Short mmCIF file of C-alpha atoms in Angstrom, two decimals:
data_model
loop_
_atom_site.label_atom_id
_atom_site.label_comp_id
_atom_site.label_asym_id
_atom_site.label_seq_id
_atom_site.Cartn_x
_atom_site.Cartn_y
_atom_site.Cartn_z
CA UNK Q 17 196.39 94.81 136.35
CA UNK Q 18 194.27 91.85 137.00
CA UNK Q 19 195.61 89.32 134.47
CA UNK Q 20 199.08 87.78 134.02
CA UNK Q 21 200.16 87.87 130.48
CA UNK Q 22 203.74 87.55 128.34
CA UNK Q 23 205.15 90.33 126.91
CA UNK Q 24 207.87 88.52 124.84
CA UNK Q 25 208.36 84.89 124.17
CA UNK Q 26 211.42 83.31 122.88
CA UNK Q 27 211.97 79.92 121.53
CA UNK Q 28 215.76 78.30 120.76
CA UNK Q 29 215.92 74.67 119.14
CA UNK Q 30 212.19 73.90 120.53
CA UNK Q 31 210.20 71.69 118.21
CA UNK Q 32 209.99 72.94 114.80
CA UNK Q 33 211.27 76.27 115.58
CA UNK Q 34 215.36 76.85 115.32
CA UNK Q 35 214.76 80.35 116.92
CA UNK Q 36 211.78 82.38 117.17
CA UNK Q 37 210.70 85.32 119.42
CA UNK Q 38 207.33 87.17 119.75
CA UNK Q 39 206.38 90.30 121.40
CA UNK Q 40 203.18 91.12 122.42
CA UNK Q 41 200.98 94.01 123.89
CA UNK Q 42 198.88 93.49 127.01
CA UNK Q 43 196.28 90.94 128.00
CA UNK Q 44 193.73 90.05 125.69
CA UNK Q 45 193.63 87.50 122.43
CA UNK Q 46 196.54 86.25 120.53
CA UNK Q 47 195.39 84.32 117.38
CA UNK Q 48 197.83 81.97 115.52
CA UNK Q 49 196.67 80.88 112.28
CA UNK Q 50 197.94 78.48 109.84
CA UNK Q 51 197.89 75.14 108.10
CA UNK Q 52 198.09 72.23 110.11
CA UNK Q 53 201.31 71.24 110.87
CA UNK Q 54 202.76 74.77 110.58
CA UNK Q 55 203.84 75.03 114.07
CA UNK Q 56 200.88 76.53 115.82
CA UNK Q 57 200.54 73.99 118.65
CA UNK Q 58 204.15 74.23 119.11
CA UNK Q 59 204.14 77.78 120.19
CA UNK Q 60 201.56 77.43 123.00
CA UNK Q 61 203.21 74.26 124.17
CA UNK Q 62 206.13 76.10 124.65
CA UNK Q 63 204.14 78.57 126.72
CA UNK Q 64 202.63 75.75 128.79
CA UNK Q 65 206.15 75.08 129.94
CA UNK Q 66 205.72 77.97 132.07
CA UNK Q 67 203.56 75.71 134.40
CA UNK Q 68 204.49 72.90 136.57
CA UNK Q 69 204.44 69.49 135.04
CA UNK Q 70 205.33 68.71 131.29
CA UNK Q 71 203.09 70.86 129.34
CA UNK Q 72 200.01 70.34 127.29
CA UNK Q 73 201.50 67.39 125.35
CA UNK Q 74 203.15 65.77 128.32
CA UNK Q 75 206.02 65.26 126.09
CA UNK Q 76 209.68 63.81 127.34
CA UNK Q 77 212.34 66.42 127.34
CA UNK Q 78 213.98 65.19 124.50
CA UNK Q 79 210.95 65.31 122.09
CA UNK Q 80 210.89 68.97 122.95
CA UNK Q 81 214.28 69.23 120.91
CA UNK Q 82 214.47 70.74 117.53
CA UNK Q 83 215.48 68.05 115.17
CA UNK Q 84 218.58 69.46 113.55
CA UNK Q 85 219.88 70.78 116.84
CA UNK Q 86 222.32 69.34 119.61
CA UNK Q 87 219.39 67.97 121.85
CA UNK Q 88 219.19 71.28 123.81
CA UNK Q 89 216.26 73.49 123.66
CA UNK Q 90 214.92 76.79 125.82
CA UNK Q 91 211.99 78.76 126.45
CA UNK Q 92 212.37 81.86 127.93
CA UNK Q 93 209.15 84.72 128.49
CA UNK Q 94 209.37 88.07 129.85
CA UNK Q 95 205.93 88.39 131.79
CA UNK Q 96 203.85 90.74 133.65
CA UNK Q 97 202.80 88.35 136.30
CA UNK Q 98 201.17 88.45 139.74
CA UNK Q 99 204.68 89.89 141.31
CA UNK Q 100 205.22 92.32 138.64
CA UNK Q 101 207.70 92.15 135.60
CA UNK Q 102 210.00 88.65 135.56
CA UNK Q 103 211.68 86.53 133.41
CA UNK Q 104 210.73 82.69 133.35
CA UNK Q 105 213.00 80.43 131.53
CA UNK Q 106 213.46 76.54 131.29
CA UNK Q 107 214.92 73.91 129.25
CA UNK Q 108 217.73 71.17 128.82
CA UNK Q 109 221.49 71.33 128.07
CA UNK Q 110 223.05 69.11 125.23
CA UNK Q 111 223.09 65.34 126.32
CA UNK Q 112 226.34 64.76 128.28
CA UNK Q 113 226.59 61.30 126.78
CA UNK Q 114 224.18 58.47 125.09
CA UNK Q 115 222.76 57.26 128.60
CA UNK Q 116 222.66 60.39 130.07
CA UNK Q 117 219.20 61.44 131.17
CA UNK Q 118 218.65 64.83 130.52
CA UNK Q 119 217.69 67.29 133.44
CA UNK Q 120 215.18 70.10 133.09
CA UNK Q 121 216.54 73.67 134.13
CA UNK Q 122 214.11 76.50 135.44
CA UNK Q 123 215.11 79.91 136.08
CA UNK Q 124 213.44 83.29 137.48
CA UNK Q 125 215.25 86.46 136.53
CA UNK Q 126 218.17 84.25 135.47
CA UNK Q 127 218.47 82.76 138.81
CA UNK Q 128 217.94 78.98 139.17
CA UNK Q 129 214.92 77.48 140.87
CA UNK Q 130 214.10 74.20 141.81
CA UNK Q 131 211.41 73.46 139.59
CA UNK Q 132 208.95 74.90 137.44
CA UNK Q 133 206.73 74.72 140.38
CA UNK Q 134 208.43 78.16 141.43
CA UNK Q 135 206.83 79.61 138.10
CA UNK Q 136 203.21 79.38 139.67
CA UNK Q 137 204.19 82.33 142.19
CA UNK Q 138 204.21 84.80 139.04
CA UNK Q 139 201.50 83.23 136.61
CA UNK Q 140 199.13 80.55 136.40
CA UNK Q 141 198.24 78.75 133.11
CA UNK Q 142 195.25 76.70 131.72
CA UNK Q 143 194.83 74.88 128.63
CA UNK Q 144 192.38 73.32 126.40
CA UNK Q 145 193.30 70.74 123.50
CA UNK Q 146 191.89 68.58 120.95
CA UNK Q 147 193.17 65.81 122.70
CA UNK Q 148 190.80 66.29 125.63
CA UNK Q 149 187.90 66.04 123.43
CA UNK Q 150 187.21 61.94 124.17
CA UNK Q 151 187.46 62.84 127.86
CA UNK Q 152 184.10 61.67 129.29
CA UNK Q 153 184.12 58.46 126.85
CA UNK Q 154 187.67 57.52 127.81
CA UNK Q 155 189.19 55.66 130.83
CA UNK Q 156 189.01 57.19 134.12
CA UNK Q 157 192.90 57.62 134.47
CA UNK Q 158 192.43 60.29 131.64
CA UNK Q 159 189.79 62.23 133.80
CA UNK Q 160 191.98 61.94 136.98
CA UNK Q 161 194.79 63.43 134.98
CA UNK Q 162 192.41 66.44 133.73
CA UNK Q 163 191.52 67.01 137.60
CA UNK Q 164 194.84 66.82 138.49
CA UNK Q 165 195.95 69.52 136.03
CA UNK Q 166 193.12 71.59 137.25
CA UNK Q 167 194.31 71.17 141.15
CA UNK Q 168 197.94 71.85 139.90
CA UNK Q 169 196.56 75.35 138.44
CA UNK Q 170 195.13 76.08 141.94
CA UNK Q 171 198.02 74.25 144.03
CA UNK Q 172 201.19 73.94 142.53
CA UNK Q 173 202.49 71.40 145.17
CA UNK Q 174 199.82 68.93 143.83
CA UNK Q 175 202.12 67.28 141.38
CA UNK Q 176 204.87 66.39 143.81
CA UNK Q 177 201.87 64.64 145.81
CA UNK Q 178 200.69 62.77 143.07
CA UNK Q 179 204.30 61.39 142.03
CA UNK Q 180 204.83 60.73 145.66
CA UNK Q 181 201.67 58.52 145.75
CA UNK Q 182 202.67 56.75 142.59
CA UNK Q 183 206.15 56.03 143.66
CA UNK Q 184 204.81 54.68 147.06
CA UNK Q 185 202.37 52.34 145.15
CA UNK Q 186 205.14 51.27 143.00
CA UNK Q 187 207.07 50.11 146.03
CA UNK Q 188 204.35 48.18 147.50
CA UNK Q 189 203.83 46.51 144.28
CA UNK Q 190 207.49 45.38 144.21
CA UNK Q 191 206.98 44.05 147.77
CA UNK Q 192 204.06 42.02 146.94
CA UNK Q 193 206.02 40.59 144.02
CA UNK Q 194 208.43 39.10 146.44
CA UNK Q 195 207.56 35.28 147.42
CA UNK Q 196 208.19 36.27 151.16
CA UNK Q 197 207.81 40.04 151.62
CA UNK Q 198 208.90 41.39 154.75
CA UNK Q 199 205.77 42.42 156.69
CA UNK Q 200 207.77 45.23 158.47
CA UNK Q 201 208.36 46.98 154.99
CA UNK Q 202 205.13 46.55 153.88
CA UNK Q 203 203.80 48.33 156.85
CA UNK Q 204 206.10 50.83 156.45
CA UNK Q 205 205.37 51.55 152.81
CA UNK Q 206 201.71 51.29 153.51
CA UNK Q 207 201.63 53.88 156.38
CA UNK Q 208 203.26 56.55 153.82
CA UNK Q 209 201.08 55.25 150.81
CA UNK Q 210 198.08 56.26 153.08
CA UNK Q 211 199.37 59.49 154.28
CA UNK Q 212 199.93 60.33 150.71
CA UNK Q 213 196.84 58.95 149.22
CA UNK Q 214 194.54 61.16 151.73
CA UNK Q 215 196.52 64.26 150.89
CA UNK Q 216 196.05 63.58 146.93
CA UNK Q 217 192.32 62.83 147.62
CA UNK Q 218 191.74 65.71 149.93
CA UNK Q 219 193.54 68.36 147.35
CA UNK Q 220 191.14 66.91 144.50
CA UNK Q 221 188.16 67.06 146.66
CA UNK Q 222 188.96 70.65 147.62
CA UNK Q 223 189.28 71.74 144.00
CA UNK Q 224 186.02 70.07 143.05
CA UNK Q 225 183.99 72.03 145.96
CA UNK Q 226 185.38 75.12 144.77
CA UNK Q 227 184.82 74.49 140.86
CA UNK Q 228 181.44 73.32 141.86
CA UNK Q 229 180.73 76.51 143.68
CA UNK Q 230 182.26 78.41 140.68
CA UNK Q 231 180.06 76.44 138.18
CA UNK Q 232 176.89 77.45 140.38
CA UNK Q 233 177.58 80.88 140.62
CA UNK Q 234 178.26 81.40 136.74
CA UNK Q 235 175.06 79.30 136.09
CA UNK Q 236 173.21 82.04 134.16
CA UNK Q 237 176.40 83.10 132.33
CA UNK Q 238 177.53 81.80 128.88
CA UNK Q 239 174.36 80.06 128.47
CA UNK Q 240 175.22 78.89 125.21
CA UNK Q 241 177.52 76.36 127.07
CA UNK Q 242 175.36 73.75 129.10
CA UNK Q 243 175.70 73.77 132.82
CA UNK Q 244 177.71 71.06 134.15
CA UNK Q 245 177.93 69.45 137.39
CA UNK Q 246 180.85 67.74 138.95
CA UNK Q 247 181.67 64.94 141.49
CA UNK Q 248 184.52 62.54 142.62
CA UNK Q 249 183.80 59.19 142.66
CA UNK Q 250 185.38 57.25 145.39
CA UNK Q 251 184.94 55.87 148.83
CA UNK Q 252 187.87 57.75 150.19
CA UNK Q 253 186.76 61.48 148.74
CA UNK Q 254 183.22 60.45 150.35
CA UNK Q 255 184.47 60.18 153.61
CA UNK Q 256 186.52 63.27 153.59
CA UNK Q 257 183.73 65.79 154.66
CA UNK Q 258 182.77 64.03 157.81
CA UNK Q 259 185.94 62.42 158.76
CA UNK Q 260 189.40 63.57 159.77
CA UNK Q 261 192.28 62.77 157.50
CA UNK Q 262 193.82 60.52 160.40
CA UNK Q 263 190.73 58.35 160.36
CA UNK Q 264 190.77 57.91 156.59
CA UNK Q 265 194.51 57.19 156.56
CA UNK Q 266 193.85 54.55 159.23
CA UNK Q 267 191.07 52.98 157.31
CA UNK Q 268 192.98 52.86 154.23
CA UNK Q 269 196.21 51.23 155.85
CA UNK Q 270 193.92 48.52 157.16
CA UNK Q 271 192.29 47.81 154.04
CA UNK Q 272 196.11 47.67 152.14
CA UNK Q 273 197.02 45.05 154.77
CA UNK Q 274 193.89 43.15 154.49
CA UNK Q 275 194.03 42.94 150.57
CA UNK Q 276 197.91 42.16 150.22
CA UNK Q 277 197.14 38.79 149.04
CA UNK Q 278 194.31 40.01 146.31
CA UNK Q 279 196.64 42.73 145.35
CA UNK Q 280 199.72 40.47 144.81
CA UNK Q 281 197.35 37.95 142.64
CA UNK Q 282 196.58 41.30 140.69
CA UNK Q 283 199.93 42.76 140.22
CA UNK Q 284 198.83 46.08 141.29
CA UNK Q 285 197.01 47.92 144.21
CA UNK Q 286 193.27 47.77 143.50
CA UNK Q 287 191.95 50.24 145.71
CA UNK Q 288 192.63 53.95 146.50
CA UNK Q 289 192.20 57.52 145.08
CA UNK Q 290 194.43 56.39 142.06
CA UNK Q 291 191.19 54.40 141.14
CA UNK Q 292 188.86 57.37 141.68
CA UNK Q 293 186.94 58.77 139.00
CA UNK Q 294 185.97 62.67 137.98
CA UNK Q 295 182.48 62.68 137.29
CA UNK Q 296 180.84 65.22 135.01
CA UNK Q 297 177.02 65.55 134.40
CA UNK Q 298 175.24 67.58 131.82
CA UNK Q 299 172.79 69.17 134.44
CA UNK Q 300 170.41 70.43 131.79
CA UNK Q 301 169.44 67.07 130.69
CA UNK Q 302 170.27 65.13 133.90
CA UNK Q 303 172.47 62.71 131.75
CA UNK Q 304 176.23 61.66 132.20
CA UNK Q 305 178.50 63.53 129.94
CA UNK Q 306 179.50 60.54 128.20
CA UNK Q 307 175.99 60.20 127.00
CA UNK Q 308 175.80 63.63 125.49
CA UNK Q 309 176.74 64.69 121.93
CA UNK Q 310 179.86 65.19 120.73
CA UNK Q 311 179.19 68.86 120.19
CA UNK Q 312 177.64 68.99 123.97
CA UNK Q 313 180.75 67.26 125.31
CA UNK Q 314 183.01 70.14 123.75
CA UNK Q 315 180.65 72.75 125.07
CA UNK Q 316 181.06 70.90 128.38
CA UNK Q 317 184.59 71.02 128.51
CA UNK Q 318 184.85 74.82 127.65
CA UNK Q 319 182.32 75.46 130.53
CA UNK Q 320 184.46 73.53 132.93
CA UNK Q 321 187.63 75.52 131.72
CA UNK Q 322 185.98 78.74 131.89
CA UNK Q 323 184.84 78.35 135.23
CA UNK Q 324 188.12 76.92 136.45
CA UNK Q 325 189.65 80.07 134.87
CA UNK Q 326 187.54 82.11 136.92
CA UNK Q 327 187.94 80.27 140.06
CA UNK Q 328 191.99 81.26 139.43
CA UNK Q 329 191.31 84.95 139.15
CA UNK Q 330 189.11 84.65 142.42
CA UNK Q 331 191.53 82.85 144.45
CA UNK Q 332 194.82 84.99 143.50
CA UNK Q 333 193.28 88.03 142.00
CA UNK Q 334 194.81 87.58 138.52
CA UNK Q 335 193.35 86.08 135.49
CA UNK Q 336 195.44 83.07 134.21
CA UNK Q 337 196.85 82.49 130.75
CA UNK Q 338 194.71 80.74 128.70
CA UNK Q 339 195.93 78.37 125.78
CA UNK Q 340 192.86 77.35 123.52
CA UNK Q 341 194.47 74.98 120.87
CA UNK Q 342 191.63 74.44 117.77
CA UNK Q 343 188.88 75.10 120.26
CA UNK Q 344 186.54 77.41 117.81
CA UNK Q 345 186.78 75.40 114.71
CA UNK Q 346 184.02 73.05 115.84
CA UNK Q 347 181.53 75.54 117.26
CA UNK Q 348 178.69 76.94 115.91
CA UNK Q 349 178.36 80.95 115.17
CA UNK Q 350 176.22 81.48 118.50
CA UNK Q 351 178.68 79.05 120.68
CA UNK Q 352 181.83 80.95 119.08
CA UNK Q 353 180.65 84.58 119.83
CA UNK Q 354 179.74 83.43 123.52
CA UNK Q 355 182.98 81.89 124.10
CA UNK Q 356 184.81 85.21 123.18
CA UNK Q 357 182.26 87.33 125.17
CA UNK Q 358 183.15 85.02 127.87
CA UNK Q 359 186.82 85.27 127.44
CA UNK Q 360 186.61 89.22 127.19
CA UNK Q 361 184.78 89.14 130.61
CA UNK Q 362 187.47 87.10 132.21
CA UNK Q 363 190.18 89.76 131.12
CA UNK Q 364 192.87 86.99 130.30
CA UNK Q 365 195.72 86.80 127.83
CA UNK Q 366 193.97 84.09 125.49
CA UNK Q 367 196.23 82.18 123.26
CA UNK Q 368 194.18 80.56 120.33
CA UNK Q 369 195.00 78.60 117.33
CA UNK Q 370 193.09 77.61 114.17
CA UNK Q 371 193.68 76.71 110.64
CA UNK Q 372 190.79 78.74 109.16
CA UNK Q 373 191.30 82.76 109.94
CA UNK Q 374 187.60 83.45 109.34
CA UNK Q 375 186.58 81.55 112.37
CA UNK Q 376 188.27 84.59 114.55
CA UNK Q 377 186.59 87.37 112.49
CA UNK Q 378 184.59 88.73 115.54
CA UNK Q 379 187.54 89.28 117.49
CA UNK Q 380 190.34 90.12 114.59
CA UNK Q 381 190.06 93.99 115.30
CA UNK Q 382 190.96 93.66 119.27
CA UNK Q 383 193.09 90.71 118.66
CA UNK Q 384 197.10 90.18 117.84
CA UNK Q 385 196.99 88.06 115.05
CA UNK Q 386 200.11 85.90 113.29
CA UNK Q 387 200.21 83.59 110.60
CA UNK Q 388 202.44 80.48 111.02
CA UNK Q 389 203.61 79.08 107.98
CA UNK Q 390 206.82 76.39 107.96
CA UNK Q 391 207.89 77.12 111.64
CA UNK Q 392 208.14 80.93 110.90
CA UNK Q 393 205.70 83.28 111.75
CA UNK Q 394 204.23 86.58 110.34
CA UNK Q 395 202.45 89.30 111.88
CA UNK Q 396 199.10 90.04 110.50
CA UNK Q 397 198.77 92.38 113.42
CA UNK Q 398 201.22 93.18 116.28
CA UNK Q 399 205.00 92.25 116.10
CA UNK Q 400 206.86 89.11 115.47
CA UNK Q 401 210.90 89.06 114.96
#
């Protein structure tokens, strides 16, 4: 087996589902059709919680709960993964009080684990959603978040480094707000900030380098999707290939110290990897992705996601779980067929949603198809209980 896949997915008081369970065959397409608002995306969002992070909608723990429930929710999946058969589960208990913050719990084979990072030993999850469509025209922060998700699927510890950098920057900003900041405290915070910043930049740069190689290797494949070239834009990332981490940390500490007055006036730290950009170019036309047409931008995103999934398979030996929300709706027949061919070659279990069943006509004979209606699911093929 060269793909991780779900055998059974169980939802309890999750989003629009009071209770649901879906049983599946081996790796291959899982198609969820139904009207808008029926609950298709809720199903794949539940699946996305089997990866580190907050899932494909980045929802709060409270937002995931069934509206008529007690505030608790749970997602469980029996999987055939990188370590064989396992059961992964996550969720929250009912609120202990009005001011109590919910704590997400994660379990593997019914044993508690520290966080969803442990799930990455069993499977990796990659997704593409309509919310990503304006990625190339939006703010750099969205592209950094997209890149961090790519890194996280390769390196499950990346989210903890990004969170540590954000905490460290907030601490520095609070100190700079004080009229008479203690320079020793600032030195200490900036020392930590520089260490974490370089670690974040290095993880991003390594993933971009690996992904660039994967894109280049697949240049002649999936030709219906334009070739993408990617790069990181930031001085720290540019220095990484030719300078040691310690050198770059020292340079950043000096920069932070020299810019305390400027950053205090701005109310934020104006330099560092939290300001870098993930740059994507339409290689065939030699133009920034932001200048490409809407259709070309979608095709570039698909090219990136396919290459990333292939990279994960190469690195781990297992194709990741792919979640494609409303991806085929805006593809012409040629690109739709090319996508199906590429997914078949990858050999992954792919979950796809779409309002129009006809869009999946090319694969319906080999897919497990379910119709979602008012938060209930009926099998067109396969089994659903």
